[in-house]
């Protein structure tokens, strides 16, 4: 991981055919290489490092928890089912992360997480479907998905519909941002406005970046929270430690009362963050990372690769290697990372090297805010009859695969 993503960063690109596979993201930063990527990265780094953005993102997250997440959970808890009410947490977290990303990223709240509960939200479904198709494309032989696209069958048929829905949504958001900018809206009112103020790119590129922002902001949070509450239900001792940690940092008067957290309190929840990191280690939102060598070379694993060789690093397998994480690498143990900071080359859930995710801190704040609120104020159990097994399997060897 360090060899390809950090030490020899400039000797590797995103992999042959990856830009073609991710064509839905157009000319967004995810599809750029070389000088173009460097210049775009500088703009994003500037926007993320603006002090106002951190405050804006934190306010958007905490406000969404108070005004959307809590009312929806209370709505289900007070339904006819009473304390035994069931709710699809994965769907709930997908809507929460989508709304929150739009709030601090676009200055717009789509309110997909609300009471009454909308049964179907096409744009949220479109994001999930597009993510699924792009993930399958990244590891499938190009001939497979290209034939599916040609004949309009399989997942490619689903993608065509999703792209149309998201294209309409991003166009509407860009038009709104331009109107607000003409009205004198501050350049720091959201990440998208800050980016548009700093970038001289054309409208098509801005549109691609909006879609990339939505995909990046939504996937990590919703997937991590879904696995987190599944594992918490299966590990009551970890849940008890998180509850105790929460009680230790909130006012004594709120220990047995409903409590909404602030950023200072959330920053003190070390064990909770360690538990979230364990989920990211075992189930990284991006399970595979594609790379390609700029010239013929021999990898540290002994594999000989050339410029047309696709190198797939399995982050999911890397997170389970006994040689890296010990004999208990398959077990959920937050204690592993409670008092230890792991380098990105060992814990690459947010990528590593120059391409490391700029939104890492925002993602942790969002997941901690939701997790702490639910753990302290509600009791979550897995409904009977649920199949919670992941849809893929891996072994403890072969964390790098090469395809010519």
CSV table of C-alpha atoms in Angstrom, one decimal:
chain,number,residue,atom,x,y,z
A,1,UNK,CA,0.0,0.0,0.0
A,2,UNK,CA,2.7,2.5,0.9
A,3,UNK,CA,4.8,1.4,-2.1
A,4,UNK,CA,2.0,2.3,-4.6
A,5,UNK,CA,0.1,5.1,-2.8
A,6,UNK,CA,2.8,7.0,-1.1
A,7,UNK,CA,6.6,6.2,-1.5
A,8,UNK,CA,6.2,5.8,-5.3
A,9,UNK,CA,3.0,7.8,-5.8
A,10,UNK,CA,4.1,9.4,-9.1
A,11,UNK,CA,5.1,6.0,-10.6
A,12,UNK,CA,1.5,4.7,-10.4
A,13,UNK,CA,-1.8,5.9,-11.9
A,14,UNK,CA,-5.3,4.9,-11.1
A,15,UNK,CA,-5.1,1.8,-13.4
A,16,UNK,CA,-5.8,1.1,-17.0
A,17,UNK,CA,-9.4,1.6,-17.9
A,18,UNK,CA,-10.4,3.0,-14.6
A,19,UNK,CA,-11.4,6.4,-16.0
A,20,UNK,CA,-13.5,4.6,-18.6
A,21,UNK,CA,-15.1,2.5,-15.8
A,22,UNK,CA,-15.9,5.6,-13.8
A,23,UNK,CA,-17.1,7.6,-16.8
A,24,UNK,CA,-20.2,8.7,-14.8
A,25,UNK,CA,-17.9,10.9,-12.7
A,26,UNK,CA,-16.7,12.7,-15.8
A,27,UNK,CA,-13.8,15.1,-15.2
A,28,UNK,CA,-14.2,15.2,-11.4
A,29,UNK,CA,-11.1,14.9,-9.2
A,30,UNK,CA,-11.6,11.1,-8.9
A,31,UNK,CA,-10.8,10.7,-12.6
A,32,UNK,CA,-7.8,13.0,-12.9
A,33,UNK,CA,-4.1,12.3,-13.0
A,34,UNK,CA,-0.9,14.3,-13.0
A,35,UNK,CA,-0.9,18.1,-13.1
A,36,UNK,CA,-4.7,18.3,-13.5
A,37,UNK,CA,-5.2,16.3,-10.3
A,38,UNK,CA,-2.6,18.3,-8.5
A,39,UNK,CA,-4.2,21.7,-9.3
A,40,UNK,CA,-7.7,20.4,-8.5
A,41,UNK,CA,-6.5,18.9,-5.2
A,42,UNK,CA,-5.0,22.3,-4.2
A,43,UNK,CA,-8.4,24.0,-4.7
A,44,UNK,CA,-10.2,21.3,-2.6
A,45,UNK,CA,-7.5,21.4,0.1
A,46,UNK,CA,-7.9,25.2,0.4
A,47,UNK,CA,-11.7,24.9,0.6
A,48,UNK,CA,-11.6,22.1,3.3
A,49,UNK,CA,-9.0,24.1,5.3
A,50,UNK,CA,-11.1,27.2,5.6
A,51,UNK,CA,-12.0,27.7,9.2
A,52,UNK,CA,-15.6,28.6,8.3
A,53,UNK,CA,-16.1,25.2,6.5
A,54,UNK,CA,-15.3,23.2,9.6
A,55,UNK,CA,-17.8,25.2,11.6
A,56,UNK,CA,-20.3,24.9,8.8
A,57,UNK,CA,-20.0,21.2,8.5
A,58,UNK,CA,-20.3,20.6,12.3
A,59,UNK,CA,-23.4,22.8,12.5
A,60,UNK,CA,-25.0,21.0,9.6
A,61,UNK,CA,-24.3,17.6,11.2
A,62,UNK,CA,-25.6,18.5,14.7
A,63,UNK,CA,-28.6,20.4,13.3
A,64,UNK,CA,-29.5,17.4,11.1
A,65,UNK,CA,-29.3,15.1,14.1
A,66,UNK,CA,-31.6,17.3,16.2
A,67,UNK,CA,-34.1,18.3,13.5
A,68,UNK,CA,-34.3,15.1,11.4
A,69,UNK,CA,-32.7,12.0,12.9
A,70,UNK,CA,-34.2,12.3,16.4
A,71,UNK,CA,-37.8,13.2,15.2
A,72,UNK,CA,-37.7,10.2,12.8
A,73,UNK,CA,-36.5,7.8,15.5
A,74,UNK,CA,-39.1,9.2,17.9
A,75,UNK,CA,-41.8,8.8,15.2
A,76,UNK,CA,-41.0,5.1,14.8
A,77,UNK,CA,-40.7,4.5,18.5
A,78,UNK,CA,-44.1,6.1,19.1
A,79,UNK,CA,-45.8,4.2,16.3
A,80,UNK,CA,-48.4,1.5,16.8
A,81,UNK,CA,-45.5,-1.0,17.3
A,82,UNK,CA,-44.4,0.9,20.4
A,83,UNK,CA,-41.0,0.1,21.9
A,84,UNK,CA,-40.7,-2.8,19.4
A,85,UNK,CA,-40.9,-0.6,16.4
A,86,UNK,CA,-38.7,-1.7,13.4
A,87,UNK,CA,-36.9,0.6,11.1
A,88,UNK,CA,-34.5,0.0,8.2
A,89,UNK,CA,-31.4,1.6,9.7
A,90,UNK,CA,-29.4,1.2,6.5
A,91,UNK,CA,-32.0,3.3,4.6
A,92,UNK,CA,-32.2,5.8,7.5
A,93,UNK,CA,-28.4,6.3,7.5
A,94,UNK,CA,-28.3,6.6,3.7
A,95,UNK,CA,-30.9,9.4,3.8
A,96,UNK,CA,-29.1,11.1,6.8
A,97,UNK,CA,-25.7,11.1,5.1
A,98,UNK,CA,-27.2,12.3,1.8
A,99,UNK,CA,-29.1,15.2,3.4
A,100,UNK,CA,-26.1,16.2,5.5
A,101,UNK,CA,-23.7,16.1,2.6
A,102,UNK,CA,-26.1,18.3,0.6
A,103,UNK,CA,-26.4,20.7,3.5
A,104,UNK,CA,-22.7,21.5,4.0
A,105,UNK,CA,-21.7,20.6,0.4
A,106,UNK,CA,-24.4,22.4,-1.5
A,107,UNK,CA,-26.2,24.6,1.0
A,108,UNK,CA,-29.4,22.7,0.4
A,109,UNK,CA,-31.4,20.3,2.5
A,110,UNK,CA,-33.4,17.8,0.4
A,111,UNK,CA,-35.1,16.6,3.6
A,112,UNK,CA,-35.2,12.9,2.5
A,113,UNK,CA,-35.0,12.1,6.2
A,114,UNK,CA,-38.2,13.5,7.6
A,115,UNK,CA,-41.6,12.9,9.2
A,116,UNK,CA,-43.8,11.8,7.5
A,117,UNK,CA,-41.4,9.1,6.2
A,118,UNK,CA,-41.1,9.2,2.4
A,119,UNK,CA,-41.5,5.7,1.2
A,120,UNK,CA,-39.4,6.2,-1.9
A,121,UNK,CA,-36.7,8.7,-2.6
A,122,UNK,CA,-35.5,8.3,-6.2
A,123,UNK,CA,-32.3,10.4,-5.9
A,124,UNK,CA,-31.1,8.5,-2.8
A,125,UNK,CA,-31.8,5.2,-4.6
A,126,UNK,CA,-30.0,6.4,-7.7
A,127,UNK,CA,-26.8,7.2,-5.6
A,128,UNK,CA,-26.9,3.7,-4.1
A,129,UNK,CA,-27.4,2.0,-7.5
A,130,UNK,CA,-24.7,4.1,-9.2
A,131,UNK,CA,-22.3,3.2,-6.3
A,132,UNK,CA,-23.1,-0.5,-6.8
A,133,UNK,CA,-22.5,-0.4,-10.5
A,134,UNK,CA,-19.2,1.5,-10.2
A,135,UNK,CA,-17.9,-1.0,-7.6
A,136,UNK,CA,-18.7,-4.0,-9.8
A,137,UNK,CA,-17.1,-2.3,-12.8
A,138,UNK,CA,-13.8,-1.7,-10.9
A,139,UNK,CA,-13.1,-5.4,-10.7
A,140,UNK,CA,-15.0,-6.9,-13.6
A,141,UNK,CA,-13.3,-7.5,-17.0
A,142,UNK,CA,-14.2,-4.4,-19.1
A,143,UNK,CA,-15.7,-6.6,-21.9
A,144,UNK,CA,-18.4,-7.8,-19.5
A,145,UNK,CA,-19.8,-4.4,-18.4
A,146,UNK,CA,-19.3,-2.9,-21.8
A,147,UNK,CA,-21.4,-5.6,-23.4
A,148,UNK,CA,-24.1,-5.1,-20.8
A,149,UNK,CA,-24.1,-1.4,-21.5
A,150,UNK,CA,-24.3,-2.0,-25.3
A,151,UNK,CA,-27.3,-4.3,-24.9
A,152,UNK,CA,-28.9,-2.3,-22.1
A,153,UNK,CA,-29.1,-5.3,-19.7
A,154,UNK,CA,-28.0,-6.2,-16.1
A,155,UNK,CA,-26.6,-3.5,-13.9
A,156,UNK,CA,-25.8,-1.3,-16.8
A,157,UNK,CA,-29.5,-0.8,-17.4
A,158,UNK,CA,-29.9,0.2,-13.8
A,159,UNK,CA,-27.0,2.7,-14.2
A,160,UNK,CA,-28.5,4.5,-17.1
A,161,UNK,CA,-31.6,5.3,-15.1
A,162,UNK,CA,-29.6,6.4,-12.1
A,163,UNK,CA,-27.3,8.7,-14.1
A,164,UNK,CA,-30.4,10.4,-15.6
A,165,UNK,CA,-31.8,11.1,-12.1
A,166,UNK,CA,-28.6,12.3,-10.7
A,167,UNK,CA,-27.9,14.4,-13.8
A,168,UNK,CA,-31.2,16.3,-13.3
A,169,UNK,CA,-30.5,16.7,-9.6
A,170,UNK,CA,-26.9,18.1,-10.0
A,171,UNK,CA,-28.2,20.5,-12.8
A,172,UNK,CA,-30.8,21.9,-10.5
A,173,UNK,CA,-28.3,22.3,-7.6
A,174,UNK,CA,-25.8,24.1,-9.9
A,175,UNK,CA,-28.5,26.5,-11.2
A,176,UNK,CA,-29.5,27.3,-7.6
A,177,UNK,CA,-25.9,27.9,-6.6
A,178,UNK,CA,-25.5,30.3,-9.5
A,179,UNK,CA,-28.7,32.2,-8.6
A,180,UNK,CA,-27.6,32.5,-4.9
A,181,UNK,CA,-24.2,33.7,-5.9
A,182,UNK,CA,-25.7,36.4,-8.1
A,183,UNK,CA,-27.9,37.5,-5.1
A,184,UNK,CA,-24.7,38.0,-3.1
A,185,UNK,CA,-24.6,34.8,-1.1
A,186,UNK,CA,-21.3,34.5,0.7
A,187,UNK,CA,-18.6,32.4,-0.9
A,188,UNK,CA,-18.3,30.4,2.4
A,189,UNK,CA,-21.9,29.4,2.7
A,190,UNK,CA,-21.1,25.9,1.5
A,191,UNK,CA,-18.3,23.8,0.1
A,192,UNK,CA,-19.7,23.9,-3.4
A,193,UNK,CA,-19.9,27.7,-3.4
A,194,UNK,CA,-16.3,27.9,-2.1
A,195,UNK,CA,-15.1,25.6,-4.8
A,196,UNK,CA,-16.9,27.4,-7.6
A,197,UNK,CA,-15.4,30.7,-6.3
A,198,UNK,CA,-11.8,29.3,-6.5
A,199,UNK,CA,-12.1,27.2,-9.6
A,200,UNK,CA,-12.1,28.5,-13.2
A,201,UNK,CA,-13.5,25.2,-14.6
A,202,UNK,CA,-16.5,25.1,-16.9
A,203,UNK,CA,-20.0,24.1,-16.0
A,204,UNK,CA,-19.6,20.5,-17.0
A,205,UNK,CA,-16.7,20.0,-14.6
A,206,UNK,CA,-18.6,21.7,-11.8
A,207,UNK,CA,-21.5,19.3,-12.4
A,208,UNK,CA,-19.1,16.3,-12.2
A,209,UNK,CA,-17.6,17.6,-9.0
A,210,UNK,CA,-21.1,17.9,-7.4
A,211,UNK,CA,-21.8,14.3,-8.2
A,212,UNK,CA,-18.4,13.2,-6.9
A,213,UNK,CA,-19.0,15.2,-3.7
A,214,UNK,CA,-22.4,13.4,-3.1
A,215,UNK,CA,-20.9,10.0,-3.7
A,216,UNK,CA,-17.9,10.6,-1.5
A,217,UNK,CA,-19.8,12.2,1.4
A,218,UNK,CA,-22.6,9.7,1.5
A,219,UNK,CA,-21.0,6.2,1.1
A,220,UNK,CA,-18.6,6.1,4.0
A,221,UNK,CA,-20.9,7.4,6.7
A,222,UNK,CA,-24.0,5.3,5.9
A,223,UNK,CA,-22.1,2.0,5.3
A,224,UNK,CA,-20.0,2.5,8.5
A,225,UNK,CA,-23.0,3.3,10.7
A,226,UNK,CA,-24.9,0.3,9.4
A,227,UNK,CA,-22.2,-2.2,10.2
A,228,UNK,CA,-21.5,-0.4,13.5
A,229,UNK,CA,-25.0,-1.0,14.9
A,230,UNK,CA,-25.0,-4.6,13.7
A,231,UNK,CA,-21.8,-5.3,15.5
A,232,UNK,CA,-22.8,-3.4,18.6
A,233,UNK,CA,-26.0,-5.6,18.8
A,234,UNK,CA,-23.7,-8.6,18.7
A,235,UNK,CA,-21.1,-7.3,21.2
A,236,UNK,CA,-23.0,-6.0,24.3
A,237,UNK,CA,-19.7,-5.5,26.2
A,238,UNK,CA,-18.5,-2.9,23.6
A,239,UNK,CA,-21.9,-1.2,23.8
A,240,UNK,CA,-21.7,-1.0,27.6
A,241,UNK,CA,-18.2,0.6,27.3
A,242,UNK,CA,-19.5,3.2,24.9
A,243,UNK,CA,-22.4,4.0,27.1
A,244,UNK,CA,-20.1,4.4,30.1
A,245,UNK,CA,-17.7,6.6,28.1
A,246,UNK,CA,-20.7,8.8,27.1
A,247,UNK,CA,-21.9,9.1,30.7
A,248,UNK,CA,-18.4,10.1,31.8
A,249,UNK,CA,-18.3,13.1,29.5
A,250,UNK,CA,-21.8,14.5,29.7
A,251,UNK,CA,-23.3,16.5,32.6
A,252,UNK,CA,-24.4,14.4,35.6
A,253,UNK,CA,-28.0,15.6,35.2
A,254,UNK,CA,-28.2,14.2,31.7
A,255,UNK,CA,-26.9,10.7,32.4
A,256,UNK,CA,-30.4,9.3,32.6
A,257,UNK,CA,-32.0,11.9,30.3
A,258,UNK,CA,-32.2,12.6,26.6
A,259,UNK,CA,-29.0,14.4,25.5
A,260,UNK,CA,-27.8,16.0,22.3
A,261,UNK,CA,-24.1,16.2,21.9
A,262,UNK,CA,-21.9,19.1,21.0
A,263,UNK,CA,-18.5,19.0,19.1
A,264,UNK,CA,-16.5,19.2,22.3
A,265,UNK,CA,-18.2,16.2,23.9
A,266,UNK,CA,-17.9,14.2,20.7
A,267,UNK,CA,-14.1,14.9,20.5
A,268,UNK,CA,-13.7,13.2,23.9
A,269,UNK,CA,-15.3,9.9,22.8
A,270,UNK,CA,-12.1,7.9,22.2
A,271,UNK,CA,-13.5,4.4,22.6
A,272,UNK,CA,-16.4,5.2,20.3
A,273,UNK,CA,-14.0,6.4,17.6
A,274,UNK,CA,-11.9,3.2,18.1
A,275,UNK,CA,-15.1,1.1,17.6
A,276,UNK,CA,-15.9,3.0,14.4
A,277,UNK,CA,-12.3,2.4,13.2
A,278,UNK,CA,-12.7,-1.3,13.8
A,279,UNK,CA,-15.7,-1.3,11.5
A,280,UNK,CA,-13.8,0.6,8.9
A,281,UNK,CA,-11.0,-1.9,9.2
A,282,UNK,CA,-13.2,-5.0,8.8
A,283,UNK,CA,-15.7,-3.4,6.3
A,284,UNK,CA,-14.0,-0.5,4.4
A,285,UNK,CA,-16.6,1.4,2.3
A,286,UNK,CA,-14.3,1.1,-0.7
A,287,UNK,CA,-13.2,-2.5,-0.5
A,288,UNK,CA,-10.8,-2.4,-3.5
A,289,UNK,CA,-8.3,0.1,-4.8
A,290,UNK,CA,-7.2,0.1,-8.4
A,291,UNK,CA,-3.7,1.1,-9.5
A,292,UNK,CA,-1.5,0.9,-12.6
A,293,UNK,CA,2.2,1.1,-13.1
A,294,UNK,CA,3.6,3.9,-15.4
A,295,UNK,CA,6.4,1.5,-16.5
A,296,UNK,CA,7.3,-2.2,-16.3
A,297,UNK,CA,8.4,-3.1,-12.7
A,298,UNK,CA,8.5,-5.7,-10.1
A,299,UNK,CA,6.2,-5.1,-7.1
A,300,UNK,CA,7.3,-5.8,-3.5
A,301,UNK,CA,5.1,-8.9,-3.7
A,302,UNK,CA,7.2,-10.3,-6.5
A,303,UNK,CA,4.6,-9.7,-9.2
A,304,UNK,CA,5.9,-8.4,-12.6
A,305,UNK,CA,3.6,-5.7,-13.9
A,306,UNK,CA,3.5,-3.4,-17.0
A,307,UNK,CA,1.8,-0.2,-18.0
A,308,UNK,CA,-1.3,-2.2,-19.1
A,309,UNK,CA,-1.6,-4.2,-15.9
A,310,UNK,CA,-4.4,-3.5,-13.5
A,311,UNK,CA,-3.3,-3.9,-9.9
A,312,UNK,CA,-6.2,-4.4,-7.4
A,313,UNK,CA,-5.4,-3.8,-3.8
A,314,UNK,CA,-8.1,-5.5,-1.5
A,315,UNK,CA,-8.4,-3.1,1.5
A,316,UNK,CA,-10.9,-5.6,3.0
A,317,UNK,CA,-8.4,-8.4,3.0
A,318,UNK,CA,-5.6,-6.1,4.2
A,319,UNK,CA,-7.7,-5.2,7.2
A,320,UNK,CA,-8.0,-8.9,8.1
A,321,UNK,CA,-4.4,-10.1,7.6
A,322,UNK,CA,-3.1,-11.9,10.7
A,323,UNK,CA,0.4,-10.8,9.7
A,324,UNK,CA,-0.7,-7.2,10.2
A,325,UNK,CA,-3.4,-7.2,12.8
A,326,UNK,CA,-2.6,-10.3,14.8
A,327,UNK,CA,-4.3,-13.7,15.3
A,328,UNK,CA,-7.5,-12.0,16.3
A,329,UNK,CA,-7.7,-10.0,13.1
A,330,UNK,CA,-11.2,-11.3,12.2
A,331,UNK,CA,-12.6,-10.2,15.6
A,332,UNK,CA,-14.3,-6.9,16.5
A,333,UNK,CA,-12.1,-5.4,19.2
A,334,UNK,CA,-12.2,-1.6,19.6
A,335,UNK,CA,-9.4,-1.9,22.2
A,336,UNK,CA,-6.9,-2.4,19.4
A,337,UNK,CA,-7.1,1.2,18.4
A,338,UNK,CA,-8.3,3.0,21.5
A,339,UNK,CA,-4.9,4.5,22.4
A,340,UNK,CA,-3.0,4.0,19.2
A,341,UNK,CA,-2.9,5.9,15.9
A,342,UNK,CA,-2.5,3.6,12.9
A,343,UNK,CA,-0.7,4.9,9.8
A,344,UNK,CA,-2.7,5.2,6.6
A,345,UNK,CA,-0.6,2.4,5.0
A,346,UNK,CA,-1.9,0.0,7.6
A,347,UNK,CA,-5.4,1.5,7.9
A,348,UNK,CA,-6.2,2.8,4.4
A,349,UNK,CA,-10.0,3.2,4.9
A,350,UNK,CA,-9.6,6.8,3.7
A,351,UNK,CA,-6.9,6.0,1.2
A,352,UNK,CA,-3.2,6.8,1.8
A,353,UNK,CA,-0.5,9.1,0.5
A,354,UNK,CA,-1.3,12.3,-1.5
A,355,UNK,CA,-4.8,11.0,-2.3
A,356,UNK,CA,-5.8,10.6,1.3
A,357,UNK,CA,-9.4,11.7,1.9
A,358,UNK,CA,-9.8,15.4,2.8
A,359,UNK,CA,-13.2,14.8,4.4
A,360,UNK,CA,-11.9,12.3,6.9
A,361,UNK,CA,-12.5,14.5,10.0
A,362,UNK,CA,-16.0,15.4,8.8
A,363,UNK,CA,-16.8,11.7,8.3
A,364,UNK,CA,-15.7,10.9,11.8
A,365,UNK,CA,-17.7,13.8,13.3
A,366,UNK,CA,-20.8,12.7,11.4
A,367,UNK,CA,-20.6,9.0,12.4
A,368,UNK,CA,-19.8,9.9,16.0
A,369,UNK,CA,-22.6,12.3,16.3
A,370,UNK,CA,-25.1,9.8,15.0
A,371,UNK,CA,-23.7,6.8,17.0
A,372,UNK,CA,-23.5,8.7,20.3
A,373,UNK,CA,-27.0,10.1,19.9
A,374,UNK,CA,-28.6,6.7,19.2
A,375,UNK,CA,-26.5,4.7,21.8
A,376,UNK,CA,-27.3,7.1,24.6
A,377,UNK,CA,-31.0,7.8,23.9
A,378,UNK,CA,-32.3,4.6,22.3
A,379,UNK,CA,-31.9,0.8,22.4
A,380,UNK,CA,-31.2,-0.9,19.1
A,381,UNK,CA,-31.6,-4.6,18.5
A,382,UNK,CA,-31.6,-6.7,15.3
A,383,UNK,CA,-35.0,-7.7,14.2
A,384,UNK,CA,-35.6,-11.4,13.9
A,385,UNK,CA,-35.2,-13.1,10.6
A,386,UNK,CA,-32.7,-10.6,9.2
A,387,UNK,CA,-29.9,-11.9,7.0
A,388,UNK,CA,-26.9,-9.8,8.0
A,389,UNK,CA,-24.2,-11.7,6.2
A,390,UNK,CA,-22.0,-9.7,3.8
A,391,UNK,CA,-22.5,-10.6,0.1
A,392,UNK,CA,-18.8,-11.4,-0.5
A,393,UNK,CA,-16.1,-13.5,1.1
A,394,UNK,CA,-12.3,-13.3,1.3
A,395,UNK,CA,-9.4,-15.4,2.4
A,396,UNK,CA,-6.4,-14.3,4.5
A,397,UNK,CA,-3.9,-14.3,1.6
A,398,UNK,CA,-3.6,-12.6,-1.8
A,399,UNK,CA,-4.3,-9.0,-0.9
A,400,UNK,CA,-2.9,-7.9,-4.2
A,401,UNK,CA,-4.2,-9.1,-7.6
A,402,UNK,CA,-2.9,-8.2,-11.0
A,403,UNK,CA,-4.8,-8.4,-14.3
A,404,UNK,CA,-3.2,-7.9,-17.8
